[in-house]
């Protein structure tokens, strides 16, 4: 069996660290975002670390949260970044778990990786 590709290892480690911080103290996530980062969490959109911090700390109303990751799919980009699609379940406060998808684009800035794009969506279907 072949080892995992470097971008897959990077993506998996990033996701593990990201959700660990998100679930314990999401205010600290701001340092992971590039200066021009774009962020969407459901209908909340922001650009730049300070605006993203406002959404994370002021607009997301839940107190307790836990991400349960089902799968992480990663691909390298032509500019030495990594695109990731994460699927899993989200448990917030006393709500039942909900399926979610989250896409990250990690951009390489002088040998360090920062979040360039982050899109989160619950998988709730109202038919």
Coordinates of N, CA, C and O in Angstrom, one line a residue:
X1 N 0.8 -1.2 0.0 CA 0.0 0.0 0.0 C 0.9 1.2 0.0 O 1.8 1.4 0.8
X2 N 0.6 2.2 -0.9 CA 1.4 3.4 -1.0 C 1.0 4.3 0.2 O -0.1 4.3 0.7
X3 N 2.0 5.2 0.5 CA 1.7 6.2 1.5 C 0.8 7.3 0.9 O 0.6 7.4 -0.3
X4 N 0.3 8.1 1.8 CA -0.6 9.2 1.4 C 0.2 10.3 0.8 O 1.4 10.5 1.1
X5 N -0.4 11.0 -0.2 CA 0.3 12.2 -0.8 C 0.5 13.3 0.2 O -0.3 13.4 1.1
X6 N 1.6 14.1 0.0 CA 1.8 15.2 1.0 C 0.7 16.1 1.2 O 0.4 16.6 2.3
X7 N -0.1 16.4 0.1 CA -1.2 17.4 0.2 C -2.3 16.7 1.0 O -3.0 17.4 1.8
X8 N -2.5 15.4 0.9 CA -3.5 14.7 1.7 C -3.1 14.8 3.2 O -4.0 15.1 4.1
X9 N -1.9 14.5 3.5 CA -1.4 14.6 4.9 C -1.6 16.0 5.5 O -2.0 16.2 6.6
X10 N -1.2 17.0 4.7 CA -1.3 18.4 5.1 C -2.8 18.7 5.4 O -3.1 19.3 6.4
X11 N -3.6 18.3 4.5 CA -5.1 18.6 4.6 C -5.7 18.0 5.8 O -6.4 18.6 6.6
X12 N -5.3 16.7 6.0 CA -5.9 16.0 7.2 C -5.4 16.6 8.5 O -6.2 16.7 9.4
X13 N -4.1 16.9 8.6 CA -3.6 17.5 9.8 C -4.2 18.9 10.0 O -4.6 19.3 11.2
X14 N -4.4 19.7 9.0 CA -5.0 21.0 9.1 C -6.4 20.9 9.6 O -6.8 21.6 10.6
X15 N -7.2 20.0 9.1 CA -8.6 19.8 9.5 C -8.7 19.4 10.9 O -9.5 20.0 11.7
X16 N -7.8 18.5 11.3 CA -7.8 18.1 12.7 C -7.5 19.3 13.7 O -8.3 19.4 14.7
X17 N -6.5 20.0 13.4 CA -6.2 21.2 14.2 C -7.3 22.3 14.1 O -7.6 22.9 15.2
X18 N -7.8 22.5 13.0 CA -8.8 23.6 12.8 C -10.1 23.3 13.7 O -10.5 24.1 14.4
X19 N -10.6 22.1 13.6 CA -11.8 21.7 14.3 C -11.5 21.6 15.8 O -12.4 21.9 16.7
X20 N -10.3 21.2 16.2 CA -9.9 21.2 17.6 C -10.0 22.6 18.2 O -10.6 22.8 19.3
X21 N -9.5 23.6 17.5 CA -9.5 25.0 17.9 C -11.0 25.5 17.9 O -11.5 26.2 18.8
X22 N -11.7 25.2 16.8 CA -13.0 25.7 16.6 C -13.9 25.2 17.7 O -14.7 26.0 18.3
X23 N -13.8 24.0 18.1 CA -14.6 23.4 19.1 C -14.3 23.8 20.5 O -15.1 23.7 21.4
X24 N -13.1 24.3 20.7 CA -12.7 24.7 22.1 C -12.6 26.3 22.3 O -13.0 26.8 23.3
X25 N -12.1 27.0 21.3 CA -12.0 28.5 21.4 C -11.9 29.1 20.0 O -10.8 29.5 19.6
X26 N -13.0 29.2 19.3 CA -13.0 29.6 17.9 C -12.4 31.0 17.7 O -12.0 31.3 16.6
X27 N -12.4 31.8 18.7 CA -11.8 33.1 18.5 C -10.3 33.1 18.1 O -9.8 33.9 17.3
X28 N -9.6 32.0 18.4 CA -8.2 31.8 18.1 C -8.0 31.4 16.6 O -6.9 31.4 16.1
X29 N -9.0 31.1 15.9 CA -8.9 30.7 14.5 C -8.4 31.8 13.6 O -7.9 31.5 12.5
X30 N -8.6 33.0 14.0 CA -8.3 34.2 13.2 C -6.9 34.2 12.7 O -6.6 34.6 11.5
X31 N -6.0 33.6 13.4 CA -4.6 33.6 13.0 C -4.3 32.7 11.8 O -3.3 32.8 11.2
X32 N -5.3 31.8 11.5 CA -5.1 30.9 10.4 C -5.5 31.4 9.1 O -5.2 30.8 8.0
X33 N -6.1 32.6 9.1 CA -6.7 33.2 7.8 C -5.7 34.2 7.2 O -5.1 35.0 7.9
X34 N -5.5 34.1 5.9 CA -4.7 35.0 5.1 C -5.3 36.4 5.2 O -6.5 36.5 5.4
X35 N -4.5 37.5 5.0 CA -5.1 38.8 5.1 C -6.3 39.1 4.1 O -7.1 39.9 4.5
X36 N -6.3 38.4 3.0 CA -7.4 38.6 2.0 C -8.4 37.5 2.0 O -9.2 37.3 1.1
X37 N -8.4 36.7 3.1 CA -9.3 35.5 3.1 C -10.7 35.8 3.0 O -11.2 36.8 3.5
X38 N -11.4 34.9 2.3 CA -12.9 35.0 2.2 C -13.5 33.8 3.0 O -13.0 32.7 3.1
X39 N -14.6 34.1 3.7 CA -15.2 33.2 4.6 C -16.8 33.3 4.5 O -17.3 34.3 4.4
X40 N -17.4 32.1 4.4 CA -18.8 32.0 4.4 C -19.2 30.9 5.3 O -18.7 29.8 5.2
X41 N -20.1 31.2 6.3 CA -20.7 30.3 7.2 C -22.2 30.4 7.1 O -22.7 31.4 7.6
X42 N -22.8 29.5 6.4 CA -24.2 29.6 6.1 C -24.4 30.9 5.4 O -23.8 31.1 4.3
X43 N -25.2 31.9 5.9 CA -25.4 33.1 5.2 C -24.6 34.3 5.7 O -24.8 35.4 5.3
X44 N -23.6 34.0 6.5 CA -22.7 35.0 7.0 C -21.5 35.0 6.2 O -20.8 34.0 6.1
X45 N -21.1 36.2 5.6 CA -20.0 36.3 4.7 C -19.0 37.3 5.3 O -19.5 38.3 5.8
X46 N -17.7 37.1 5.1 CA -16.7 38.1 5.6 C -15.5 38.0 4.8 O -15.2 36.9 4.2
X47 N -14.7 39.0 4.8 CA -13.4 39.0 4.1 C -12.4 39.7 5.1 O -12.6 40.8 5.6
X48 N -11.3 39.0 5.3 CA -10.2 39.5 6.1 C -10.4 39.0 7.6 O -11.5 38.7 8.0
X49 N -9.2 38.8 8.2 CA -9.3 38.1 9.6 C -10.2 38.8 10.6 O -10.9 38.1 11.3
X50 N -10.2 40.2 10.6 CA -11.0 40.8 11.7 C -12.5 40.6 11.4 O -13.3 40.4 12.3
X51 N -12.9 40.7 10.1 CA -14.3 40.5 9.8 C -14.7 39.0 10.1 O -15.8 38.7 10.5
X52 N -13.8 38.1 9.8 CA -14.0 36.7 10.0 C -14.2 36.5 11.5 O -15.1 35.7 12.0
X53 N -13.3 37.1 12.3 CA -13.4 36.9 13.8 C -14.8 37.4 14.3 O -15.3 36.8 15.2
X54 N -15.3 38.5 13.7 CA -16.6 39.0 14.2 C -17.7 38.0 13.9 O -18.6 37.8 14.7
X55 N -17.6 37.3 12.7 CA -18.6 36.3 12.4 C -18.5 35.1 13.4 O -19.5 34.7 14.0
X56 N -17.3 34.7 13.6 CA -17.0 33.5 14.5 C -17.4 33.8 15.9 O -17.9 32.9 16.6
X57 N -17.2 35.0 16.4 CA -17.4 35.2 17.8 C -18.8 35.9 18.1 O -19.3 35.8 19.2
X58 N -19.3 36.7 17.2 CA -20.5 37.5 17.5 C -21.8 37.0 16.8 O -22.9 37.1 17.3
X59 N -21.6 36.4 15.6 CA -22.8 36.0 14.8 C -23.2 34.6 14.9 O -24.3 34.2 14.7
X60 N -22.2 33.7 15.3 CA -22.5 32.3 15.5 C -22.9 32.2 17.0 O -22.1 32.4 17.9
X61 N -24.2 31.9 17.2 CA -24.8 32.0 18.6 C -24.6 30.8 19.5 O -24.9 30.9 20.6
X62 N -24.2 29.7 19.0 CA -24.1 28.5 19.8 C -23.0 28.6 20.8 O -22.0 29.4 20.6
X63 N -23.1 27.9 21.9 CA -22.1 28.0 23.0 C -21.2 26.8 22.9 O -20.0 26.9 22.9
X64 N -21.7 25.6 22.8 CA -20.9 24.3 22.7 C -21.1 23.8 21.3 O -22.2 23.8 20.8
X65 N -20.0 23.3 20.8 CA -20.0 22.7 19.4 C -19.0 21.6 19.3 O -18.0 21.6 20.0
X66 N -19.3 20.6 18.5 CA -18.4 19.5 18.3 C -18.6 19.1 16.8 O -19.7 18.8 16.3
X67 N -17.4 19.0 16.1 CA -17.4 18.5 14.7 C -17.0 17.0 14.7 O -16.0 16.7 15.4
X68 N -17.8 16.2 14.0 CA -17.4 14.8 13.8 C -17.1 14.6 12.3 O -18.1 14.6 11.5
X69 N -15.9 14.5 12.0 CA -15.5 14.4 10.6 C -15.7 13.0 10.0 O -15.3 12.0 10.6
X70 N -16.4 12.9 8.9 CA -16.6 11.6 8.2 C -15.5 11.4 7.1 O -14.9 10.3 7.1
X71 N -15.2 12.4 6.3 CA -14.3 12.3 5.2 C -13.6 13.6 4.9 O -14.3 14.6 5.0
X72 N -12.4 13.5 4.5 CA -11.6 14.7 4.0 C -11.0 14.3 2.7 O -10.2 13.4 2.5
X73 N -11.4 15.1 1.7 CA -10.9 14.9 0.3 C -10.0 16.1 0.0 O -10.4 17.3 0.2
X74 N -8.8 15.8 -0.5 CA -7.8 16.9 -0.7 C -7.3 16.8 -2.1 O -7.2 15.7 -2.7
X75 N -7.0 18.0 -2.7 CA -6.3 18.1 -4.0 C -5.3 19.2 -4.0 O -5.5 20.2 -3.4
X76 N -4.2 19.0 -4.6 CA -3.2 20.1 -4.7 C -3.6 21.1 -5.8 O -4.4 20.8 -6.7
X77 N -3.2 22.3 -5.6 CA -3.5 23.4 -6.6 C -2.2 23.7 -7.4 O -1.1 23.4 -6.9
X78 N -2.4 24.4 -8.5 CA -1.2 24.7 -9.3 C -0.3 25.8 -8.6 O 0.8 26.0 -9.1
X79 N -0.8 26.5 -7.6 CA 0.0 27.5 -6.9 C 0.5 26.9 -5.6 O 0.8 27.7 -4.7
X80 N 0.7 25.6 -5.5 CA 1.2 25.0 -4.3 C 0.3 25.1 -3.1 O 0.8 25.0 -1.9
X81 N -1.0 25.3 -3.3 CA -2.0 25.3 -2.2 C -2.6 23.9 -2.1 O -2.3 23.0 -2.8
X82 N -3.6 23.8 -1.3 CA -4.4 22.6 -1.1 C -5.9 23.0 -1.0 O -6.2 23.9 -0.2
X83 N -6.8 22.3 -1.7 CA -8.2 22.4 -1.6 C -8.7 21.2 -0.9 O -8.3 20.1 -1.2
X84 N -9.6 21.4 0.1 CA -10.1 20.3 0.9 C -11.6 20.4 1.0 O -12.2 21.5 1.1
X85 N -12.3 19.3 0.9 CA -13.7 19.2 1.1 C -13.9 18.3 2.3 O -13.5 17.1 2.3
X86 N -14.5 18.8 3.3 CA -14.8 18.0 4.6 C -16.3 17.8 4.7 O -17.1 18.7 4.5
X87 N -16.6 16.5 5.0 CA -18.0 16.2 5.3 C -18.0 15.5 6.6 O -17.1 14.9 7.1
X88 N -19.1 15.8 7.3 CA -19.3 15.2 8.7 C -20.6 15.6 9.3 O -21.5 16.0 8.6
X89 N -20.6 15.5 10.7 CA -21.7 15.9 11.4 C -21.3 17.0 12.5 O -20.2 17.0 13.0
X90 N -22.2 17.9 12.7 CA -22.0 19.0 13.6 C -23.0 18.9 14.8 O -24.2 18.8 14.5
X91 N -22.6 19.0 16.0 CA -23.4 18.9 17.2 C -23.2 20.2 17.9 O -22.2 20.5 18.4
X92 N -24.3 21.1 17.9 CA -24.2 22.4 18.6 C -25.2 22.4 19.7 O -26.4 22.1 19.5
X93 N -24.8 22.9 20.9 CA -25.6 23.0 22.1 C -26.5 21.7 22.3 O -25.9 20.6 22.3
X94 N -27.8 21.9 22.4 CA -28.7 20.7 22.6 C -29.4 20.3 21.3 O -30.3 19.4 21.4
X95 N -29.0 20.9 20.2 CA -29.6 20.5 18.9 C -29.2 19.1 18.5 O -28.1 18.6 18.9
X96 N -30.0 18.4 17.7 CA -29.6 17.1 17.2 C -28.4 17.3 16.2 O -28.3 18.4 15.7
X97 N -27.6 16.3 16.0 CA -26.5 16.4 15.0 C -27.1 16.7 13.6 O -28.1 16.2 13.2
X98 N -26.3 17.5 12.9 CA -26.7 17.9 11.5 C -25.5 17.5 10.6 O -24.3 17.8 11.0
X99 N -25.7 17.0 9.4 CA -24.7 16.8 8.4 C -24.2 18.2 7.9 O -25.0 19.1 7.9
X100 N -22.9 18.2 7.6 CA -22.4 19.5 7.0 C -21.3 19.2 6.0 O -20.8 18.1 5.9
X101 N -21.0 20.2 5.2 CA -19.9 20.2 4.3 C -19.1 21.5 4.5 O -19.7 22.5 4.7
X102 N -17.8 21.4 4.4 CA -17.0 22.6 4.5 C -15.8 22.5 3.5 O -15.2 21.4 3.4
X103 N -15.6 23.6 2.7 CA -14.5 23.6 1.8 C -13.5 24.6 2.3 O -13.8 25.7 2.7
X104 N -12.2 24.2 2.2 CA -11.1 25.1 2.6 C -10.1 25.1 1.4 O -9.9 24.1 0.7
X105 N -9.6 26.3 1.2 CA -8.4 26.4 0.3 C -7.3 27.0 1.1 O -7.4 28.1 1.6
X106 N -6.2 26.2 1.2 CA -5.0 26.7 1.9 C -4.1 27.2 0.9 O -3.7 26.5 -0.1
X107 N -3.7 28.4 1.1 CA -2.7 29.1 0.2 C -1.3 29.1 0.8 O -1.2 29.3 2.0
X108 N -0.3 28.9 0.0 CA 1.0 28.9 0.4 C 1.6 30.3 0.3 O 1.7 30.9 -0.8
X109 N 1.9 30.9 1.5 CA 2.5 32.2 1.5 C 3.9 32.1 2.1 O 4.0 31.9 3.3
X110 N 4.9 32.2 1.3 CA 6.3 32.2 1.7 C 6.6 30.9 2.5 O 7.2 31.0 3.6
X111 N 6.0 29.8 2.1 CA 6.3 28.5 2.8 C 5.4 28.2 3.9 O 5.5 27.1 4.5
X112 N 4.5 29.1 4.3 CA 3.5 28.8 5.4 C 2.1 28.7 4.7 O 1.9 29.4 3.7
X113 N 1.3 28.0 5.3 CA -0.1 27.8 4.8 C -1.1 28.6 5.6 O -1.1 28.5 6.8
X114 N -2.0 29.3 4.9 CA -3.0 30.1 5.5 C -4.3 29.8 4.8 O -4.3 29.5 3.6
X115 N -5.5 30.0 5.4 CA -6.7 29.8 4.8 C -7.0 31.0 3.9 O -7.0 32.1 4.3
X116 N -7.2 30.7 2.6 CA -7.6 31.7 1.6 C -9.1 31.8 1.4 O -9.6 32.8 1.2
X117 N -9.7 30.6 1.4 CA -11.2 30.5 1.3 C -11.7 29.4 2.2 O -11.1 28.4 2.4
X118 N -12.9 29.7 2.8 CA -13.5 28.8 3.7 C -15.0 28.9 3.5 O -15.6 30.0 3.7
X119 N -15.7 27.9 3.1 CA -17.2 27.9 2.9 C -17.8 26.7 3.7 O -17.4 25.6 3.5
X120 N -18.7 27.0 4.5 CA -19.4 26.1 5.4 C -20.9 26.1 5.1 O -21.5 27.1 4.9
X121 N -21.5 24.8 5.0 CA -22.9 24.7 4.8 C -23.4 23.5 5.5 O -22.9 22.4 5.3
X122 N -24.5 23.7 6.3 CA -25.2 22.5 6.8 C -26.0 21.8 5.7 O -26.4 22.5 4.8
X123 N -26.1 20.5 5.8 CA -26.8 19.8 4.8 C -28.3 19.5 5.3 O -28.6 18.4 5.6
X124 N -29.0 20.6 5.2 CA -30.4 20.5 5.7 C -31.3 20.7 4.4 O -31.1 21.7 3.6
X125 N -32.2 19.8 4.2 CA -33.0 19.8 3.0 C -34.4 20.1 3.4 O -35.1 19.3 4.1
X126 N -35.0 21.2 2.9 CA -36.4 21.5 3.1 C -37.1 21.3 1.8 O -37.1 22.2 1.0
X127 N -37.7 20.2 1.6 CA -38.4 19.9 0.4 C -39.9 20.2 0.5 O -40.5 20.1 1.4

